[in-house]
Amino acid sequence: MTKLLLTVPEAAKALAISRSKLYELLASGAIRSIRIDGSRRVPVDALTDYINTLMEEAAA
């Protein structure tokens, strides 16, 4: 089964950025996340949405 939610380190690795940069993006609202019992999780589709936004901005 494919993961639907990633930990912050997993999401940072998937985007090839540092954990601190990912936390900046989460804090700014650029990438959506959720909390489950105090643990931050990043939906895989939130990463896809972020990448699509970057691609649209680059094309403009």
PDB file of C-alpha atoms in Angstrom:
ATOM      1  CA  MET A   1       0.000   0.000   0.000  1.00  0.00           C
ATOM      2  CA  THR A   2       1.247   3.470  -0.894  1.00  0.00           C
ATOM      3  CA  LYS A   3       1.733   5.925   1.966  1.00  0.00           C
ATOM      4  CA  LEU A   4      -0.776   8.769   2.057  1.00  0.00           C
ATOM      5  CA  LEU A   5       0.981  10.724   4.807  1.00  0.00           C
ATOM      6  CA  LEU A   6       4.694  11.383   5.241  1.00  0.00           C
ATOM      7  CA  THR A   7       6.719  12.457   8.241  1.00  0.00           C
ATOM      8  CA  VAL A   8       8.554  15.757   7.925  1.00  0.00           C
ATOM      9  CA  PRO A   9      11.907  14.041   7.222  1.00  0.00           C
ATOM     10  CA  GLU A  10      10.273  11.813   4.590  1.00  0.00           C
ATOM     11  CA  ALA A  11       8.585  14.793   2.918  1.00  0.00           C
ATOM     12  CA  ALA A  12      11.810  16.814   2.955  1.00  0.00           C
ATOM     13  CA  LYS A  13      13.678  13.908   1.388  1.00  0.00           C
ATOM     14  CA  ALA A  14      10.971  13.505  -1.272  1.00  0.00           C
ATOM     15  CA  LEU A  15      11.389  17.178  -2.232  1.00  0.00           C
ATOM     16  CA  ALA A  16      15.198  17.041  -1.910  1.00  0.00           C
ATOM     17  CA  ILE A  17      15.210  19.954   0.555  1.00  0.00           C
ATOM     18  CA  SER A  18      16.288  20.293   4.179  1.00  0.00           C
ATOM     19  CA  ARG A  19      13.926  19.706   7.075  1.00  0.00           C
ATOM     20  CA  SER A  20      14.312  23.339   8.130  1.00  0.00           C
ATOM     21  CA  LYS A  21      13.300  24.548   4.662  1.00  0.00           C
ATOM     22  CA  LEU A  22      10.256  22.271   4.763  1.00  0.00           C
ATOM     23  CA  TYR A  23       9.290  23.679   8.164  1.00  0.00           C
ATOM     24  CA  GLU A  24       9.523  27.190   6.643  1.00  0.00           C
ATOM     25  CA  LEU A  25       7.208  26.131   3.810  1.00  0.00           C
ATOM     26  CA  LEU A  26       4.784  24.558   6.293  1.00  0.00           C
ATOM     27  CA  ALA A  27       4.788  27.683   8.480  1.00  0.00           C
ATOM     28  CA  SER A  28       4.119  29.938   5.499  1.00  0.00           C
ATOM     29  CA  GLY A  29       1.238  27.750   4.328  1.00  0.00           C
ATOM     30  CA  ALA A  30       2.944  26.921   1.033  1.00  0.00           C
ATOM     31  CA  ILE A  31       2.626  23.221   1.891  1.00  0.00           C
ATOM     32  CA  ARG A  32      -0.340  21.845   3.818  1.00  0.00           C
ATOM     33  CA  SER A  33       0.082  19.484   6.749  1.00  0.00           C
ATOM     34  CA  ILE A  34      -1.916  17.935   9.549  1.00  0.00           C
ATOM     35  CA  ARG A  35      -1.263  16.973  13.155  1.00  0.00           C
ATOM     36  CA  ILE A  36      -2.122  13.550  14.496  1.00  0.00           C
ATOM     37  CA  ASP A  37      -1.663  13.280  18.255  1.00  0.00           C
ATOM     38  CA  GLY A  38       1.147  15.826  18.222  1.00  0.00           C
ATOM     39  CA  SER A  39       2.905  14.394  15.169  1.00  0.00           C
ATOM     40  CA  ARG A  40       3.127  16.502  12.036  1.00  0.00           C
ATOM     41  CA  ARG A  41       2.257  14.658   8.823  1.00  0.00           C
ATOM     42  CA  VAL A  42       2.388  15.892   5.244  1.00  0.00           C
ATOM     43  CA  PRO A  43      -0.128  14.482   2.763  1.00  0.00           C
ATOM     44  CA  VAL A  44       1.505  13.251  -0.438  1.00  0.00           C
ATOM     45  CA  ASP A  45      -0.993  15.285  -2.468  1.00  0.00           C
ATOM     46  CA  ALA A  46       0.154  18.444  -0.624  1.00  0.00           C
ATOM     47  CA  LEU A  47       3.630  17.890  -2.066  1.00  0.00           C
ATOM     48  CA  THR A  48       2.166  17.358  -5.534  1.00  0.00           C
ATOM     49  CA  ASP A  49       0.116  20.550  -5.197  1.00  0.00           C
ATOM     50  CA  TYR A  50       3.216  22.491  -4.133  1.00  0.00           C
ATOM     51  CA  ILE A  51       5.232  21.195  -7.092  1.00  0.00           C
ATOM     52  CA  ASN A  52       2.385  22.044  -9.498  1.00  0.00           C
ATOM     53  CA  THR A  53       2.251  25.573  -8.077  1.00  0.00           C
ATOM     54  CA  LEU A  54       5.993  25.985  -8.610  1.00  0.00           C
ATOM     55  CA  MET A  55       5.652  24.714 -12.188  1.00  0.00           C
ATOM     56  CA  GLU A  56       2.808  27.144 -12.927  1.00  0.00           C
ATOM     57  CA  GLU A  57       4.816  30.055 -11.495  1.00  0.00           C
ATOM     58  CA  ALA A  58       7.850  29.087 -13.568  1.00  0.00           C
ATOM     59  CA  ALA A  59       5.746  28.953 -16.735  1.00  0.00           C
ATOM     60  CA  ALA A  60       4.262  32.415 -16.152  1.00  0.00           C
TER      61      ALA A  60
END
